[in-house]
XYZ file of C-alpha atoms in Angstrom:
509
model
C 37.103 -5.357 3.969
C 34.012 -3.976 6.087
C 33.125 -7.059 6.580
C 35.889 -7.477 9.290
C 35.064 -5.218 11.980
C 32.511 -3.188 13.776
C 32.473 0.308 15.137
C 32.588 0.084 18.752
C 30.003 0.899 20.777
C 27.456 -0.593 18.852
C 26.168 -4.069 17.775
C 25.299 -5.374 14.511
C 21.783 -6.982 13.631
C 21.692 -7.346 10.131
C 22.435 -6.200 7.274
C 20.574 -3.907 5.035
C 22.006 -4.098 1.598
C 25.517 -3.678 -0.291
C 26.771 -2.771 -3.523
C 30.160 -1.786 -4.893
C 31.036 0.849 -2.669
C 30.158 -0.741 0.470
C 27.583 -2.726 2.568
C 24.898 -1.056 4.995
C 24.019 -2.317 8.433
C 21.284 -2.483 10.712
C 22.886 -1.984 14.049
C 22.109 -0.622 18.179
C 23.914 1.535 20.434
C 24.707 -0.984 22.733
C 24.439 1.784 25.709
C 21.195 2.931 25.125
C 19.575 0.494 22.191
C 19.170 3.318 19.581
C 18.990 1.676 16.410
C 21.410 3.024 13.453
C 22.651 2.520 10.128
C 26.019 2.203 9.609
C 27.340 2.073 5.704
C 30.862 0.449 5.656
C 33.303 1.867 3.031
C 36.495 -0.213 1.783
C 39.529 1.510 2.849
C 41.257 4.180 -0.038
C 44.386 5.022 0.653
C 45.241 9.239 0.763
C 40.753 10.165 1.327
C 42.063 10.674 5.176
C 41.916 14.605 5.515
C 39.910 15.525 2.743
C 36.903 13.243 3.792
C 37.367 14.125 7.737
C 36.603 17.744 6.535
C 33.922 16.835 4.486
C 32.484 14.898 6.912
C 32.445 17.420 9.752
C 30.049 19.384 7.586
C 27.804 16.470 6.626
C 27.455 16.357 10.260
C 26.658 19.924 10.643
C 23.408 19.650 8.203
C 20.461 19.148 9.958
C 17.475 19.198 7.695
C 14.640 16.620 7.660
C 14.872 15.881 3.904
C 18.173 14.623 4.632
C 19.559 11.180 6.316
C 21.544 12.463 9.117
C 25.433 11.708 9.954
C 25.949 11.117 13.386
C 29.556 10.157 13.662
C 32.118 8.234 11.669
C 35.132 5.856 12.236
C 37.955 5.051 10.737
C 39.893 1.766 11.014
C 42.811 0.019 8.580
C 39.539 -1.496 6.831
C 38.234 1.601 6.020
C 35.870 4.036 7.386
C 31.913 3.555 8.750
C 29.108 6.203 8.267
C 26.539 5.832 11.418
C 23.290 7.983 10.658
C 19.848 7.945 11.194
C 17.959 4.844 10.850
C 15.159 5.464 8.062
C 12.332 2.574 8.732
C 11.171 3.103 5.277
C 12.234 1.337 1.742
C 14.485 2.802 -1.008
C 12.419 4.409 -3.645
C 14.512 2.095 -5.982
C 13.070 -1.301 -4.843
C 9.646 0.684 -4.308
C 9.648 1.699 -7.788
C 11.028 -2.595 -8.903
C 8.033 -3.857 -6.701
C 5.223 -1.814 -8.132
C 6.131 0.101 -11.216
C 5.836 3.591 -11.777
C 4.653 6.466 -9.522
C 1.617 8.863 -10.130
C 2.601 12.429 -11.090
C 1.843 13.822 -7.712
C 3.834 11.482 -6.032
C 6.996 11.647 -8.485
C 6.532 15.379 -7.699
C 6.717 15.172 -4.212
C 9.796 12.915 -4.237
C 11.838 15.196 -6.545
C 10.730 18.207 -4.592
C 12.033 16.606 -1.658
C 15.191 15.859 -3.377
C 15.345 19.393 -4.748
C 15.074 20.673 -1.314
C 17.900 18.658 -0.107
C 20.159 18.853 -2.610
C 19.768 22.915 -1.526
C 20.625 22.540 1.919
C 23.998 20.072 0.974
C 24.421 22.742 -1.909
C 24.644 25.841 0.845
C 27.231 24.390 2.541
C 29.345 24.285 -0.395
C 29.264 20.712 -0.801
C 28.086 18.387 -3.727
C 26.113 15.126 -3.308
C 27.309 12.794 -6.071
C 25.365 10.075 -5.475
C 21.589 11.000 -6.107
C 19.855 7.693 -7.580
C 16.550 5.892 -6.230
C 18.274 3.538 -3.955
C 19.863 6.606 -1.737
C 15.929 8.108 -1.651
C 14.298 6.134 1.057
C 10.632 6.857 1.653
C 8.900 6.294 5.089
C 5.747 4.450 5.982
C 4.103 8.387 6.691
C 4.735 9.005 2.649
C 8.062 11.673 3.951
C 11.052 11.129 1.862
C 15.185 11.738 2.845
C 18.268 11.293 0.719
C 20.845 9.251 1.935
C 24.358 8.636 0.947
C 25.830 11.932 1.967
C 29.822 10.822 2.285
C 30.105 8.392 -0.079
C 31.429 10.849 -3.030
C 34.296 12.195 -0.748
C 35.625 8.727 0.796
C 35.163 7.078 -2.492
C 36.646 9.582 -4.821
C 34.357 9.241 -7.753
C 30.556 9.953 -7.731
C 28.698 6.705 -6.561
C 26.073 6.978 -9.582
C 29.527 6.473 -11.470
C 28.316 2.632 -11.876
C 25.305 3.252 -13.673
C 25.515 6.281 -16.158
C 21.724 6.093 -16.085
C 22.010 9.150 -13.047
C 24.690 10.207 -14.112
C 25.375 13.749 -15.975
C 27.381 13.818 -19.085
C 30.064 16.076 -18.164
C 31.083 13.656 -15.611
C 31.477 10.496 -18.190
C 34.590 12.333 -19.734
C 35.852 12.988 -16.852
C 34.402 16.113 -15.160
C 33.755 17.047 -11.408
C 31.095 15.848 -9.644
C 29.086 19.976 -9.156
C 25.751 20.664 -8.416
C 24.675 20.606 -11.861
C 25.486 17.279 -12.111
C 23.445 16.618 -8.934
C 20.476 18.396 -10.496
C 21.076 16.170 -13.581
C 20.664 13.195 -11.272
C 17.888 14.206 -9.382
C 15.921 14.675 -12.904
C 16.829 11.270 -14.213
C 15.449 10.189 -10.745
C 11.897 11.784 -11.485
C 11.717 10.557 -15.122
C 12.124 6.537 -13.705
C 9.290 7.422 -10.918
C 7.035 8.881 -13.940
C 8.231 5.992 -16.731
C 9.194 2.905 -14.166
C 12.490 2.913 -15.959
C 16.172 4.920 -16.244
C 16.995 8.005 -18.984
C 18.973 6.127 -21.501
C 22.351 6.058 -20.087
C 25.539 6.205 -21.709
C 24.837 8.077 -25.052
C 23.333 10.943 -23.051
C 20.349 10.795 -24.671
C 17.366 10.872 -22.550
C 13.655 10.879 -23.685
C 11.513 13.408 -21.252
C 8.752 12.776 -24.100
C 7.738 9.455 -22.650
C 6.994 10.993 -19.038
C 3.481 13.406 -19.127
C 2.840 16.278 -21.249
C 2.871 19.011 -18.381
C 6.366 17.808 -16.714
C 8.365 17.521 -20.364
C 9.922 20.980 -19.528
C 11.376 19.725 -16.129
C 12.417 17.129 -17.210
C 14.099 18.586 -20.469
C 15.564 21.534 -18.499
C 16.762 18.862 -15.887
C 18.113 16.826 -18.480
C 20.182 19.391 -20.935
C 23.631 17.944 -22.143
C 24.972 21.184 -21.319
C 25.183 21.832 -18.018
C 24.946 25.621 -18.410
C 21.237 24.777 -19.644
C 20.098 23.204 -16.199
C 18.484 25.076 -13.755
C 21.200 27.481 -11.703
C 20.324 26.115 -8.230
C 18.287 23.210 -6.773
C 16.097 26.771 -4.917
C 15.181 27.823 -8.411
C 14.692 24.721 -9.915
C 12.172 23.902 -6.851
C 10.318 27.224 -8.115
C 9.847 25.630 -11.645
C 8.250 22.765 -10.540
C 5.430 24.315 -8.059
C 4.773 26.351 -10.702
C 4.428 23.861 -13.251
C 2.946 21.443 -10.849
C 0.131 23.579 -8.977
C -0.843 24.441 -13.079
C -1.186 20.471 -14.117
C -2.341 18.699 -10.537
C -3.852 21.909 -8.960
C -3.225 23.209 -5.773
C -3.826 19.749 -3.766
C -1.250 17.840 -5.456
C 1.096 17.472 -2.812
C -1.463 16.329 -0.472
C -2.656 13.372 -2.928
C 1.111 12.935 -3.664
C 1.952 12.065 -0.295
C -1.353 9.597 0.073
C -0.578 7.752 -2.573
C 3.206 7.121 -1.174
C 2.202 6.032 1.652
C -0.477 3.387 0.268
C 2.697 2.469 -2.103
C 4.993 2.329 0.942
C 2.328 0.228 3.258
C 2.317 -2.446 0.431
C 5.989 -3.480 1.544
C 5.671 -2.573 5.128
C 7.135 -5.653 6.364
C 10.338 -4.905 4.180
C 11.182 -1.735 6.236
C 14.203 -2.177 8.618
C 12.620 -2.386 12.355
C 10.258 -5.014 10.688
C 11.132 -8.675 12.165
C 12.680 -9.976 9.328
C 13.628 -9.380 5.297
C 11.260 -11.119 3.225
C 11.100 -10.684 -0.964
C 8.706 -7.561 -2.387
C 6.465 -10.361 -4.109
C 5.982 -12.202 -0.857
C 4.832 -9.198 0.993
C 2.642 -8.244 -1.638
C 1.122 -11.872 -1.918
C 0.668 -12.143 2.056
C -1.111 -8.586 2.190
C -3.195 -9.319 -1.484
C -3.064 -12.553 -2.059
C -1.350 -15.018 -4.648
C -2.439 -13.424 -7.481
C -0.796 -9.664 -6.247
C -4.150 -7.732 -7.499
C -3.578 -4.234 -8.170
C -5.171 -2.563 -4.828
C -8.275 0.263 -5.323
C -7.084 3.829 -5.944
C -9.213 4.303 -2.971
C -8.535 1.655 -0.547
C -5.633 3.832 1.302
C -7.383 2.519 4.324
C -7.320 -1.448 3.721
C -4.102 -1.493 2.371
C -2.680 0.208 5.977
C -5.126 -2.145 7.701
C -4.129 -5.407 5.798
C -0.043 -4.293 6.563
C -0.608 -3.440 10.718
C -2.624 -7.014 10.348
C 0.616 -8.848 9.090
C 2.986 -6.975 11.818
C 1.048 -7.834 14.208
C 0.872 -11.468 12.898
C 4.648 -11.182 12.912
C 5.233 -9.628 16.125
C 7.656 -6.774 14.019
C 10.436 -6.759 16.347
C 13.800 -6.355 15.897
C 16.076 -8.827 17.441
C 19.700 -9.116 17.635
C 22.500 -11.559 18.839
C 25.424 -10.528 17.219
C 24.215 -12.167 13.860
C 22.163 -11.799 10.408
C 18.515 -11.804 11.941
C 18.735 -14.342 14.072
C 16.626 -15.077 16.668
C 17.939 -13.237 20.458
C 16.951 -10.499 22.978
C 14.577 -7.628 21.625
C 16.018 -4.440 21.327
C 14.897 -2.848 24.244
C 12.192 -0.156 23.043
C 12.319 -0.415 19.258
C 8.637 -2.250 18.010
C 6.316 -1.688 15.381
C 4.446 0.387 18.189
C 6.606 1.724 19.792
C 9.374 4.773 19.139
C 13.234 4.374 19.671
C 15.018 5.718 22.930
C 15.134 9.674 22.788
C 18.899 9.587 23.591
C 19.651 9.013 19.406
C 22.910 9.846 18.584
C 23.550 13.337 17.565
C 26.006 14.939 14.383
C 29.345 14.971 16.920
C 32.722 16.162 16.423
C 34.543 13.560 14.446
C 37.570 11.666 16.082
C 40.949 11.986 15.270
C 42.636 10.476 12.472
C 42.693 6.375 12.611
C 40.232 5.852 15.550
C 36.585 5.770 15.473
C 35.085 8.431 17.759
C 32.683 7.655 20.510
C 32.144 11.216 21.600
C 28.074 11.553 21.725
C 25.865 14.695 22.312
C 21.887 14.807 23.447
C 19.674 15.762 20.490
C 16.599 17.387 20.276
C 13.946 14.352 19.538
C 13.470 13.771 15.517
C 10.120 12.352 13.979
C 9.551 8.212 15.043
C 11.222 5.800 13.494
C 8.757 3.010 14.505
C 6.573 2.366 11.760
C 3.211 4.162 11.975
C 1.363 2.938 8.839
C -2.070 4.376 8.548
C -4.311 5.836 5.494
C -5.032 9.279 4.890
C -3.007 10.907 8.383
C 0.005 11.002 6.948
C 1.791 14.312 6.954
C 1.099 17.357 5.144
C 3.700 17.995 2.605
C 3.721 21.719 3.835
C 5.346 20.638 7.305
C 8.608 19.544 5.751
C 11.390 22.914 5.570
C 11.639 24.707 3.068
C 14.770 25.256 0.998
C 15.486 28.496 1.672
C 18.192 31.140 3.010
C 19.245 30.929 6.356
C 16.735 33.398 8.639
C 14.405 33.863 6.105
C 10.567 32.230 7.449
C 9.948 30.889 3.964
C 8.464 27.361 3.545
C 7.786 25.381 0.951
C 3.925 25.319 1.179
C 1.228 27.895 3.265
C 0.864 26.520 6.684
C -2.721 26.915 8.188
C -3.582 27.911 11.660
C -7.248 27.818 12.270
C -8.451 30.139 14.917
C -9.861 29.062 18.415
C -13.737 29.406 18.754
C -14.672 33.452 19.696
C -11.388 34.919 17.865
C -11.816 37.653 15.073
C -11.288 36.867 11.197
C -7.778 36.341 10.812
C -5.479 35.176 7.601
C -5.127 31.471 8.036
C -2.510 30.447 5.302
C -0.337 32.943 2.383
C 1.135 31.298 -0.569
C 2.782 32.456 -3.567
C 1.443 29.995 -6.755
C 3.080 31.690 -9.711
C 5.692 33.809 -10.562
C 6.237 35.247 -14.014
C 8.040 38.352 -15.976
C 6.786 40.443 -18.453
C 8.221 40.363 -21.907
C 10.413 43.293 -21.724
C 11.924 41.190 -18.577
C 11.600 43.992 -16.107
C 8.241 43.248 -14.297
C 7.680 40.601 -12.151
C 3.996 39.067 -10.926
C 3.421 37.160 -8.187
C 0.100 35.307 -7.656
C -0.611 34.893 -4.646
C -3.612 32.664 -2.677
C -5.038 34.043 0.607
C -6.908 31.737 2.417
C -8.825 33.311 5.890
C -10.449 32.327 9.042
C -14.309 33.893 7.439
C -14.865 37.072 5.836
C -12.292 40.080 6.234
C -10.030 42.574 5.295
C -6.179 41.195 4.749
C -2.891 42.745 4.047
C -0.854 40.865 1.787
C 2.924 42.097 1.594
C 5.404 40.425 -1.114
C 9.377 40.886 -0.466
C 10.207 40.202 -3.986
C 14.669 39.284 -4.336
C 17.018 39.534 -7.044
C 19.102 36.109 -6.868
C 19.610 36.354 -2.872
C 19.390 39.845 -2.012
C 15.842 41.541 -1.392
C 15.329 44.124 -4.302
C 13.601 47.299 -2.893
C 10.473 47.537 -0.697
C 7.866 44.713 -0.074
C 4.441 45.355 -1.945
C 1.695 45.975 -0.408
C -2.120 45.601 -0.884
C -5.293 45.197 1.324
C -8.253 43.011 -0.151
C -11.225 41.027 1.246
C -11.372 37.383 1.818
C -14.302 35.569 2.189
C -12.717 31.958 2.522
C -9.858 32.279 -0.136
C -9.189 34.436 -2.726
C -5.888 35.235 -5.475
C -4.328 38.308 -5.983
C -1.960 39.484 -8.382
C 1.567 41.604 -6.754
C 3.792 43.231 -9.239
C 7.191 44.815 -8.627
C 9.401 46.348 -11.450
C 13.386 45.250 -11.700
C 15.920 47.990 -13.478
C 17.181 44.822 -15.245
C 15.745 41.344 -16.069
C 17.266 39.294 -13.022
C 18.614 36.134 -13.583
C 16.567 34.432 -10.757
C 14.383 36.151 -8.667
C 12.218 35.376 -5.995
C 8.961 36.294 -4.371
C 7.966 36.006 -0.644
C 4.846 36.318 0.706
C 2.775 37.199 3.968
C -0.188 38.199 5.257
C -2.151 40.023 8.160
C -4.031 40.073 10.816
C -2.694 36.426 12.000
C 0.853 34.892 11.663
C 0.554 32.364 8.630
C 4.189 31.281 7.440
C 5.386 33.244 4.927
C 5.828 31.447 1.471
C 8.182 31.890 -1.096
C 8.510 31.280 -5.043
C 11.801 31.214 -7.420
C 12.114 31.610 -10.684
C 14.224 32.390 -13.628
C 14.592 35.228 -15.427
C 14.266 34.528 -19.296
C 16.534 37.340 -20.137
C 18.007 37.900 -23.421
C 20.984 40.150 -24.374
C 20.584 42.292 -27.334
């Protein structure tokens, strides 16, 4: 079993969790003290080439709503995953410790979902194991999805435990495709918005509990047949900013991502890099008190204050000597203040068959993972990537870019709110919000696309901002498409272009 070795190069310090398809460990490069996470798999007999290959392009993805690979190994007990160490908690024991999320913030976890699942989905690969434990949430409100591997060493999907994620297709036997990872990710948002699973294993699921303006993702998310789900994870991401920029308005990714991180500073001291593992309703009692009083929708601010007070109280350091949290030399570098070594491993070539490889690039610096708890500066939910075709400047969200004192009016952010079709199917409208630096004259051009491939000119139209405005962009198809898309930008100034997907509602005569 797992249990009986250790990749080489790197020490244990604790472990994380387990379940049936493997345990997870907190563990250090001993050359350089980089903390990891390695996920031990029991060894399957004939997964050799097949997962090697797979795994090569795991480590190839390199998108910040995903856990990275860095390298595996493979011994007679089986093979170990090393990736990026997430100091955050599992959205899973998040959602156990204090119930259900707001809408905003179950939005902004499945749109983060969505968005991975489209860059594993480009590559050609499937996930297979999308369920609140593999979506871990960081102490800055950003989410990842781990568990990238697990499907190909294992064989069968690793939701394949708990038919509550998983699609129905796959409980008579079908292959793990990504419709069945779309299914997942939409019985994932219905537990943040209910505090509890779809009903599994009847495949019947009740999106009528959840709120009245998500029912359609969640029942599109949801069909039986999986020719009734959303065609990609891209256009499925289009649904829901359309849907969820109608019901929360345009701020409700901001407040999403607040009211993670207040969630996620409630269990600070349950995060990896904190000193040591201590139960959800002890670290709510030591930051609330006994009685674990439901904090202030407001108090953002005293929650992150009351959880820096305990780590400091605890001295959150990691230590390691070879066992389960006990007591040692600090890893050098790695404190509640302070950021890992810059020398993290990178995705590497992958060793050859029956020996772990060691082989270790330079990578570019990725985001802390020390954890910086603190109200209201978290990250704005339009600096994560977008999901969108490789070389295309789209991002999820309009990314403003004041201008410097003395500079002329300039546009400051573009982004595309709605798309919709016209009821012959052959029309397509883009609104789209222009926000400037004052009062001015912009140029707003919309490349709108036909599945992937851009379908005639951009659009074009001049109007006058005085602080923000919304236009309206049409563009007429020679057939309704079957997805189609909308990007956006604007002039004078370089905000990032924004894009919008959609589905065609097209019916043959």
């Amino acid at each position: 079993m797992s249990g009986e070795w250790a990749v080489s190069g790197y020490r244990h310090v604790r472990e994380l969790g387990g379940g049936s398809t493997g345990r997870v460990m907190l563990a250090v490069r001993k050359s350089t003290g980089t903390p990891v996470a390695i996920k031990y798999l029991p060894p399957r007999p004939g997964a050799g080439q097949a997962f090697r290959d797979e795994a090569r392009l795991i480590a190839g993805l390199d998108d910040d709503t995903l856990v990275r690979l860095h390298e595996h190994a493979e011994s007679p007990h089986g093979v170990a995953l090393v990736g990026e160490l997430v100091n955050g908690i599992s959205l899973e024991r998040l959602i156990k410790a204090e119930g259900r999320l707001a809408p905003e913030a179950a939005l902004v976890i499945f749109k983060t979902v969505l968005l991975a699942l489209g860059a594993v989905h480009r590559t050609g690969l499937v996930h297979g194991a999308v369920t609140p434990g593999n979506v871990l949430v960081d102490g800055d409100g950003n989410g990842k999805l781990a568990g990238l591997g697990v499907t190909a060493w294992t064989g069968a999907p690793a939701a394949g435990g708990s038919p509550h994620y998983q699609a129905p297709e796959l409980r008579y036997g079908g292959r793990v495709t990504p419709a069945a990872d779309i299914y997942a990710a939409t019985a994932v948002l219905y537990e943040c918005l209910t505090g509890e699973p779809p009903t599994g294993g009847t495949g019947t699921a009740r999106p009528h509990e959840a709120p009245g303006p998500l029912v359609p993702l969640l029942t599109a998310g949801l069909a039986g047949n999986p020719d009734d789900r959303p065609v990609t994870a891209r256009v499925f991401l289009g649904r829901l900013e359309t849907v969820a920029s109608a019901a929360y308005g345009p701020g409700w990714q901001e407040r999403g991502r607040a009211l993670l991180v207040e969630r996620a500073a409630v269990l600070t001291l349950l995060f990896p890099l904190s000193r040591k593992m201590v139960s959800d309703e002890k670290a709510r009692a030591a930051a609330f008190g006994k009685a674990g009083r439901r904090r202030a929708r407001g108090g953002v601010l005293a929650v992150a204050a009351a959880a820096l007070m305990l780590l400091a109280g605890t001295g959150a350091v990691v230590y390691a000597a070879g066992g389960s949290g006990g007591g040692g030399d600090a890893l050098p570098g790695v404190s509640a203040s302070s950021t890992p070594s810059a020398e993290a491993p990178a995705p590497v070539g992958l060793g050859p068959t029956g020996g772990p490889s060691t082989k270790l690039i330079s990578p570019s610096p990725k985001r802390s993972a020390s954890p910086d708890v603190r109200g209201g500066g978290s990250r704005s939910p339009d600096d994560r990537p977008s999901d969108r075709p490789s070389q295309q400047p789209s991002s999820p969200g309009p990314s403003t870019s004041p201008p410097s004192p003395g500079q002329s009016f300039v546009a400051t952010a573009v982004q595309v709110i709605a798309l919709s079709l016209d009821s012959q199917g052959t029309v397509a409208t883009a609104q789209v919000k222009v926000t400037g630096s004052g009062k001015g004259q912009v140029t707003v051009s919309v490349q709108f696309y036909a599945g992937e491939a851009a379908h005639g000119s951009a659009e074009t139209l001049t109007v006058t901002v005085d602080g923000e405005t919304t236009v309206q962009v049409s563009h007429s198809y020679d057939t309704c498409p079957g997805a189609y898309a909308g990007q956006a930008t604007a002039a004078p100034g370089a905000p990032a272009a924004h894009r919008l997907a959609a589905e065609g509602q097209c019916t043959t005569a």
